Short mmCIF file of C-alpha atoms in Angstrom, two decimals:
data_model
loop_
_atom_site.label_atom_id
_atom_site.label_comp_id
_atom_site.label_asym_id
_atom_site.label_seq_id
_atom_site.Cartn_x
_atom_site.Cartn_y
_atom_site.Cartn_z
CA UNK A 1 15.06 21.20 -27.79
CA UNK A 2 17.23 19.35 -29.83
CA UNK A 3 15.65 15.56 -31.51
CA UNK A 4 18.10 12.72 -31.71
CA UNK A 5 18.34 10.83 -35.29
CA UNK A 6 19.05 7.57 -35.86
CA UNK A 7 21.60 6.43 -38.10
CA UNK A 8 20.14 5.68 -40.72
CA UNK A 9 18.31 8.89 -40.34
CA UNK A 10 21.34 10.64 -39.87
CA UNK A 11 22.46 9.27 -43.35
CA UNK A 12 19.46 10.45 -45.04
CA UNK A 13 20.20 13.60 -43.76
CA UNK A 14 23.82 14.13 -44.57
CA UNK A 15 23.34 12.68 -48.27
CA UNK A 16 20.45 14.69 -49.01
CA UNK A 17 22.70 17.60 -47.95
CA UNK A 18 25.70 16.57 -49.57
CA UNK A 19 23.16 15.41 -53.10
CA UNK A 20 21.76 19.30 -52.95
CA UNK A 21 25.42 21.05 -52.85
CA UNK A 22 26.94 18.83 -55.08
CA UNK A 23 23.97 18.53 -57.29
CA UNK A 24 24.68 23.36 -57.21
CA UNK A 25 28.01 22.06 -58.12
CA UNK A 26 28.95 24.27 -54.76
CA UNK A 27 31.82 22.74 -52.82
CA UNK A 28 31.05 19.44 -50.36
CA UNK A 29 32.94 19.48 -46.81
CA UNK A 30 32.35 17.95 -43.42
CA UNK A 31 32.49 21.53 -42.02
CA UNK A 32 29.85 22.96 -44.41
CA UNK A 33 27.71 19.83 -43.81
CA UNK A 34 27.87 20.48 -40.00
CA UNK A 35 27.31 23.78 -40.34
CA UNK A 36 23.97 22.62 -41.99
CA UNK A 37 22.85 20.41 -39.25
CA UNK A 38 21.91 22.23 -36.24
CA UNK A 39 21.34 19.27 -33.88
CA UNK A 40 24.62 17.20 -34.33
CA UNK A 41 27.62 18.74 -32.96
CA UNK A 42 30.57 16.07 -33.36
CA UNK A 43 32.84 16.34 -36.50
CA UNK A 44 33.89 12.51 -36.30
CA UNK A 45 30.05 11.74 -36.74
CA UNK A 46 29.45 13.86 -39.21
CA UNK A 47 32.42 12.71 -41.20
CA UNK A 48 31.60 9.16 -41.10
CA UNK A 49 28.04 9.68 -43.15
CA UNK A 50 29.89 12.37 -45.31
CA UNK A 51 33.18 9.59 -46.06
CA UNK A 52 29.97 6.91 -46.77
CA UNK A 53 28.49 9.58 -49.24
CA UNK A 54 31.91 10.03 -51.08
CA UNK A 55 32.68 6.62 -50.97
CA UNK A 56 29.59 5.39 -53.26
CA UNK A 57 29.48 8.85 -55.12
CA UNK A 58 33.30 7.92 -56.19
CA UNK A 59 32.42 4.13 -56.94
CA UNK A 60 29.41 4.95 -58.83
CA UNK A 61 31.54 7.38 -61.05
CA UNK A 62 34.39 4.75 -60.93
CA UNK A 63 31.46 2.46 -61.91
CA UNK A 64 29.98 4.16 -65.04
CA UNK A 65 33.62 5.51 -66.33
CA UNK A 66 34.61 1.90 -66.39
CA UNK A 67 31.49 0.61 -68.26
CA UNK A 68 31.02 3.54 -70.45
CA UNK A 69 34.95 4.60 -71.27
CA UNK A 70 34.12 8.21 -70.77
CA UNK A 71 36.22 10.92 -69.68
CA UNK A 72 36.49 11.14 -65.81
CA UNK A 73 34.95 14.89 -65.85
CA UNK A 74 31.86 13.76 -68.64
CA UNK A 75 31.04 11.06 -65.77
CA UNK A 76 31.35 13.92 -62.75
CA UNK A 77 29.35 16.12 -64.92
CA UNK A 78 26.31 13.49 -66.02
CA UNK A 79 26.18 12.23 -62.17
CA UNK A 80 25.78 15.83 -60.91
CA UNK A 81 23.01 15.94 -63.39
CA UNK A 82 21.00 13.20 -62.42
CA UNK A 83 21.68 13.93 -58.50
CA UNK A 84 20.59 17.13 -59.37
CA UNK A 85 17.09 16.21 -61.08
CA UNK A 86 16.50 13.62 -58.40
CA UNK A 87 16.99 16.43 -55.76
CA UNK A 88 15.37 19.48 -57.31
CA UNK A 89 12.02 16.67 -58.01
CA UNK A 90 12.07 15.50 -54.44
CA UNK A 91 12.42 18.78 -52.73
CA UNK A 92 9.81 20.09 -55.02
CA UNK A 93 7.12 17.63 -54.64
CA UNK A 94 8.59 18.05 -50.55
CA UNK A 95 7.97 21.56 -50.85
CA UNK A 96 3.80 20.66 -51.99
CA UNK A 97 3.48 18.57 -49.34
CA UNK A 98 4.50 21.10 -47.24
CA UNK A 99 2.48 23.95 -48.13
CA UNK A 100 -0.68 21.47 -48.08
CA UNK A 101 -0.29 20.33 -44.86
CA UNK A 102 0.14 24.04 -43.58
CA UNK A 103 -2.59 24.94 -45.35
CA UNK A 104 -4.69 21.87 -44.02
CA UNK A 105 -3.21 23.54 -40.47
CA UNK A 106 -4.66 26.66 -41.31
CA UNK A 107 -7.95 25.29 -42.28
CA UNK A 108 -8.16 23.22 -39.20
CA UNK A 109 -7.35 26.29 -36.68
CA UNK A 110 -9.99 27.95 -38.57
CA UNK A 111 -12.37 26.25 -38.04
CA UNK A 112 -11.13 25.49 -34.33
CA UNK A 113 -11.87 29.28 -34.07
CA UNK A 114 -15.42 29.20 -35.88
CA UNK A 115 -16.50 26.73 -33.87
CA UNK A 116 -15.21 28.66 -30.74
CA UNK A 117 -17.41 31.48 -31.83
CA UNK A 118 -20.27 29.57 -32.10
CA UNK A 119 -20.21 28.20 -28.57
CA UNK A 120 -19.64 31.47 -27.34
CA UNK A 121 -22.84 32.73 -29.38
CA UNK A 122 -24.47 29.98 -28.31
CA UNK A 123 -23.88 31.20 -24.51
CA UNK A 124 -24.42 34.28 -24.88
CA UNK A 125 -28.03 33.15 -26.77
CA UNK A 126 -28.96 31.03 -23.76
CA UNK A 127 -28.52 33.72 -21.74
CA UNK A 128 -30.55 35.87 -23.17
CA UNK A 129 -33.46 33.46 -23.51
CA UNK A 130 -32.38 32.62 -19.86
CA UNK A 131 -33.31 37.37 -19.30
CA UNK A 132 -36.59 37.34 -21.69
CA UNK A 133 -37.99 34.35 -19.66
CA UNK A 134 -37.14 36.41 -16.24
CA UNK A 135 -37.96 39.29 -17.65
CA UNK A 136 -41.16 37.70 -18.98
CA UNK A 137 -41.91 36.48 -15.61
CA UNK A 138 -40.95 39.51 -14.13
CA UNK A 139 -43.70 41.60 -16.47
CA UNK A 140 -46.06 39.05 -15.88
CA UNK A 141 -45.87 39.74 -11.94
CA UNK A 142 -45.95 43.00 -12.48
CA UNK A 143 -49.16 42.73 -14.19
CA UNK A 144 -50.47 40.88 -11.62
CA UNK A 145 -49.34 43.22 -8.72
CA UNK A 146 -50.73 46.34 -10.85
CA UNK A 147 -54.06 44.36 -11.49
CA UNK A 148 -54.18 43.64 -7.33
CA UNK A 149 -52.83 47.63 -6.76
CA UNK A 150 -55.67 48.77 -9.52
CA UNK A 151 -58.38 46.80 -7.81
CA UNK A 152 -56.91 48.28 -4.32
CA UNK A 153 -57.30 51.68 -5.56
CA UNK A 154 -60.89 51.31 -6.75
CA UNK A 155 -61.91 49.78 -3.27
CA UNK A 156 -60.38 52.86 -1.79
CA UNK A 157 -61.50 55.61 -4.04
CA UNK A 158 -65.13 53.96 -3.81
CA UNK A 159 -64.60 53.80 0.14
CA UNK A 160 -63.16 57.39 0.11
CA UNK A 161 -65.91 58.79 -1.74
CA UNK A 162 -68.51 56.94 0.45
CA UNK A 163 -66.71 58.71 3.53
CA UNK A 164 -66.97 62.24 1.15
CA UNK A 165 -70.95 61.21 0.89
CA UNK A 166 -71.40 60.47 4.38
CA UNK A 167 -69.10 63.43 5.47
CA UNK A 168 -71.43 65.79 3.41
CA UNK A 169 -74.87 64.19 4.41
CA UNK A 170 -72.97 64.89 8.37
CA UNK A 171 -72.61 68.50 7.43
CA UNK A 172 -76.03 69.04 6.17
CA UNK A 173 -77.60 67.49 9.05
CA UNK A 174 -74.73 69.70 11.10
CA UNK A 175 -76.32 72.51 9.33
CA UNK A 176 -80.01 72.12 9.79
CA UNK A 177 -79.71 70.79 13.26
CA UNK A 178 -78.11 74.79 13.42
CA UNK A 179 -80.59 76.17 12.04
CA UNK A 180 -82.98 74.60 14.58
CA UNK A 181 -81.05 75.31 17.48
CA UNK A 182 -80.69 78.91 16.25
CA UNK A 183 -84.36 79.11 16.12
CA UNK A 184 -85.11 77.69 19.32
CA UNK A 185 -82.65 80.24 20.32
CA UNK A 186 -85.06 83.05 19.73
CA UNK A 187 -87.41 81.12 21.80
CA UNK A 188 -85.87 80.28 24.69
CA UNK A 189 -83.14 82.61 25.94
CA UNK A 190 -81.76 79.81 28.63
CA UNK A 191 -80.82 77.45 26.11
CA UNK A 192 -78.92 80.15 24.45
CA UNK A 193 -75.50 79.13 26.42
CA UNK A 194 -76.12 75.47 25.61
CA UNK A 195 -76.67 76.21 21.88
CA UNK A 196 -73.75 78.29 21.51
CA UNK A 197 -71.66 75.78 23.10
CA UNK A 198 -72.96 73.14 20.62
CA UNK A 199 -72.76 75.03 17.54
CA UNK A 200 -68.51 75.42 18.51
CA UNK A 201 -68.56 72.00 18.65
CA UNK A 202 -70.42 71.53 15.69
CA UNK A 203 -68.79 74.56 13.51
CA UNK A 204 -65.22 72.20 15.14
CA UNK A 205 -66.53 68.95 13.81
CA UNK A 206 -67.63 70.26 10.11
CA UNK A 207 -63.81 71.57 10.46
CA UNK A 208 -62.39 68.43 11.43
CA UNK A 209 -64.71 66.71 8.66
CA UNK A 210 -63.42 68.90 5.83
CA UNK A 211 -60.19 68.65 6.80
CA UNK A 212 -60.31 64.61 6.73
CA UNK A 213 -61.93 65.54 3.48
CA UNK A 214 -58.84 67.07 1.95
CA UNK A 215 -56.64 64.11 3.31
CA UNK A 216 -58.69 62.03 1.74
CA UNK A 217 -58.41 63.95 -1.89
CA UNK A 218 -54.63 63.91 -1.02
CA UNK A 219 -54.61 60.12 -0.23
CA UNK A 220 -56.33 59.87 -4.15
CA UNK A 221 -53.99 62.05 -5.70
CA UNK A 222 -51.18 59.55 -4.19
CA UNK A 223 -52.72 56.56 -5.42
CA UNK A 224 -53.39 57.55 -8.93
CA UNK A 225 -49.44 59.01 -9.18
CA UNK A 226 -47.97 55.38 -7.69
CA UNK A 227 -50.89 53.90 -10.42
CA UNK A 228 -49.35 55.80 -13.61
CA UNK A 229 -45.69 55.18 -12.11
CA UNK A 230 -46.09 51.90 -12.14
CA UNK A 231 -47.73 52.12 -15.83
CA UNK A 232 -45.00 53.39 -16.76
CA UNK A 233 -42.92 51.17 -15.17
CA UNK A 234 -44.76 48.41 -17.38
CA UNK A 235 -44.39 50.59 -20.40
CA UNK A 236 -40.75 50.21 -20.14
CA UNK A 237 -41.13 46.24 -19.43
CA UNK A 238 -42.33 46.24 -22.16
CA UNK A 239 -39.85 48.29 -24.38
CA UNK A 240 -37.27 46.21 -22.99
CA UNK A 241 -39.07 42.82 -23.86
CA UNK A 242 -39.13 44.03 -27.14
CA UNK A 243 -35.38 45.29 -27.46
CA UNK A 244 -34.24 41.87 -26.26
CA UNK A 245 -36.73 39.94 -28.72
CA UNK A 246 -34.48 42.35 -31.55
CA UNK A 247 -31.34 41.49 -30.32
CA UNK A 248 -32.33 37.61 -29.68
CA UNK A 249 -33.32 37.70 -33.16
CA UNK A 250 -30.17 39.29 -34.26
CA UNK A 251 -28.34 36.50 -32.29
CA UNK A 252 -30.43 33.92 -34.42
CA UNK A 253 -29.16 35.53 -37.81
CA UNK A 254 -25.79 35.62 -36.48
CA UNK A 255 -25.90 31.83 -35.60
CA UNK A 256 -26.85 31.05 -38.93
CA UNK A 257 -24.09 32.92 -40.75
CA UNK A 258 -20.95 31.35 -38.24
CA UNK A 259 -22.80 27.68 -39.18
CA UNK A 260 -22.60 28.73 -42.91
CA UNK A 261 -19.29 29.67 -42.42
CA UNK A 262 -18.03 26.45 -40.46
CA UNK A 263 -19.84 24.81 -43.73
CA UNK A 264 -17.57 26.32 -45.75
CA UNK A 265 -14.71 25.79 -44.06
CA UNK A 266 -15.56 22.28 -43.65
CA UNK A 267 -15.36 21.91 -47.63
CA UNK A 268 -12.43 24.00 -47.63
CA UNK A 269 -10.75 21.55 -45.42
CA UNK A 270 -11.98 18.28 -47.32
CA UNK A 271 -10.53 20.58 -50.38
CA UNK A 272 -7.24 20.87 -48.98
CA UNK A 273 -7.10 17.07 -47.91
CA UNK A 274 -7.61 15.96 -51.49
CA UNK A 275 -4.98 18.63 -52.50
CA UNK A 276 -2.73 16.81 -49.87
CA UNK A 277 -3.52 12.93 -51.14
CA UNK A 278 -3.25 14.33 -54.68
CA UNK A 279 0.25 15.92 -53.73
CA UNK A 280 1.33 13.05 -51.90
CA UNK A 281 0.73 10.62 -54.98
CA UNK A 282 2.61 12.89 -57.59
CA UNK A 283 5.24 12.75 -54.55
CA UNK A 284 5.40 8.76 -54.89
CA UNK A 285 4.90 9.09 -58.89
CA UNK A 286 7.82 11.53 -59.12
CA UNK A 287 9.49 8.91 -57.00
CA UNK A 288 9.00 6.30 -59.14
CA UNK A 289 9.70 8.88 -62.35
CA UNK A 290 13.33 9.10 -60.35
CA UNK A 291 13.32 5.08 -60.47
CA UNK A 292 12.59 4.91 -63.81
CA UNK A 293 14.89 7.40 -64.61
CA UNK A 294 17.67 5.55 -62.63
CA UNK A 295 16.72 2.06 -64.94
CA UNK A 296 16.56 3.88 -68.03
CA UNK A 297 20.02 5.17 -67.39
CA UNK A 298 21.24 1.72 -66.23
CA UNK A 299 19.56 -0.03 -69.60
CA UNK A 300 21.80 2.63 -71.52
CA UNK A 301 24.65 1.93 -69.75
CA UNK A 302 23.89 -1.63 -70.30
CA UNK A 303 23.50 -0.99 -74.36
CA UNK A 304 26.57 1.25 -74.94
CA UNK A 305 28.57 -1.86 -73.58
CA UNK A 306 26.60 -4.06 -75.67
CA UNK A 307 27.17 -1.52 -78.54
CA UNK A 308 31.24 -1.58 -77.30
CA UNK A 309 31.03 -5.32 -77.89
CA UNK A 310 29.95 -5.23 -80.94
CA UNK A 311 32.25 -2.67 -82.38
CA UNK A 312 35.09 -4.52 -80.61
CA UNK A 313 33.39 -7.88 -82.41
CA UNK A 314 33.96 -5.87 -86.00
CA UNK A 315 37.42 -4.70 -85.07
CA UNK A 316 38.86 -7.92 -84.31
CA UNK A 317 37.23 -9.42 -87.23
CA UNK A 318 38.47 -6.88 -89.59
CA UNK A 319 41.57 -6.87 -87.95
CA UNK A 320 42.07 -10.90 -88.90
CA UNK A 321 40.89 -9.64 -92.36
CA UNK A 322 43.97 -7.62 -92.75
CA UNK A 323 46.24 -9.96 -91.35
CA UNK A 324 44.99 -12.75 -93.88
#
């Protein structure tokens, strides 16, 4: 995308261009100065700021030979000297300013970056405070639910082993109630049909006892394995509360170093914009050096033509001398 110049920025342009070649005594043409400047593309244009640059290089040199008397080729030489000096200062001090500001860039993005990382720590912190709190809460109604399940269990087992006490007590009286019917057995033979019939039923009912017995024992066994799964369900809760408190705690150390780092960058930075104000003023002293240089060569100018005078003062006096 190509930026249009103004014309007086044009002119800047095109003399600093035609300043640098001359100043490499390398030869000065419209076509080499358009070859230099990417975003014009007329000739005529080009030729108009290059004809103004001739125009006051030749009257300055017309100037000074005039004032001065010296040779035509002294005068090209001593102008491409000072253009020259005045070019190689500016782009040097241009050249500082320059690599300050692109440092200052670099700085900047940087710490763009730095700061980037931090919020993304940050994030990723809150998040995990956002899992330990869940996982907190989580542990903590677990504890409640195994506290509940632990006090189910003991109402159970204590109900189960009432049933085992009662069941027993039930065969014992099963038993002697046997015995007694086996005795009155002896006794009477007609109530030996009866008996027999009752002792199946009884000998079915101690069966059907012991057998509820044994589901019971297997009911237990159940509730103390879902017990220690869920202890060690906990135990792992736990492990994993105490991995994220590590890494949470890692997260904290890392937080720390990126704000230490920002810190540094942020002195870096004010570093590099002191560089830059520092550059820029021995930009506007070399400028002025460039000024001064430009009066001091005007003030000899001036005093060689005062000097002229005066040696053209003594030659007409000592030229009436040798006429008297």
């Amino acid at each position: 995308m190509s930026v249009s110049l103004s014309g007086n920025q044009l002119q800047d342009k095109v003399t600093m261009i035609c300043n640098d070649l001359y100043s490499k005594g390398q030869k000065v043409s419209v076509r080499i100065v358009l070859s230099m400047l990417p975003d014009v593309s007329s000739t005529s244009t080009v030729h108009k700021y290059y004809k103004a640059w001739k125009d006051e290089l030749e009257a300055n040199q017309k100037s000074l030979l005039e004032k001065m008397g010296f040779s035509a080729e002294f005068t090209r030489v001593f102008m491409a000297e000072i253009t020259r000096h005045a070019t190689e200062a500016e782009r040097r001090y241009r050249d500082i300013a320059e690599d300050a500001k692109e440092q200052s860039l670099i700085a900047i993005d940087d710490l763009e970056r730095a700061e980037e990382r931090l919020y993304k720590q940050t994030a990723l912190l809150e998040q995990r405070e956002k899992r330990i709190k869940e996982v907190e809460a989580e542990l903590s109604q677990a504890d409640k639910a195994q506290q509940a399940v632990t006090q189910e269990l003991r109402q159970q087992i204590e109900s189960l082993t009432n049933q085992f006490t009662e069941s027993t007590a039930s065969n014992e009286r099963v038993r002697t109630e046997l015995a007694k019917n086996e005795l009155l057995l002896e006794s009477n033979k007609e109530l030996v049909a009866s008996t027999k019939t009752q002792n199946i039923e009884l000998n079915d009912q101690i069966k059907q006892l012991n057998a509820e017995v044994i589901e019971l024992s297997k009911t237990v066994t159940r509730l103390e394995s879902s017990q220690e799964s869920k202890q060690e369900l906990m135990d792992e809760l736990k492990t994993s509360k105490q991995s994220i408190q590590e890494q949470n705690q890692q997260l904290d150390r890392d937080l720390r170093g990126i704000q230490q780092e920002r810190n540094t960058l942020q002195v870096s930075l004010s570093d590099l914009k002191a560089t830059n104000s520092t550059n820029a003023q021995r930009l506007e002293q070399s400028q002025s050096a460039v000024i001064e240089l430009k009066t001091n060569v005007k003030q000899y100018v001036e005093t060689i033509e005062q000097q002229q005078g005066t040696i053209k003062h003594y030659e007409n006096l000592l030229s009436k001398e040798s006429n008297e």
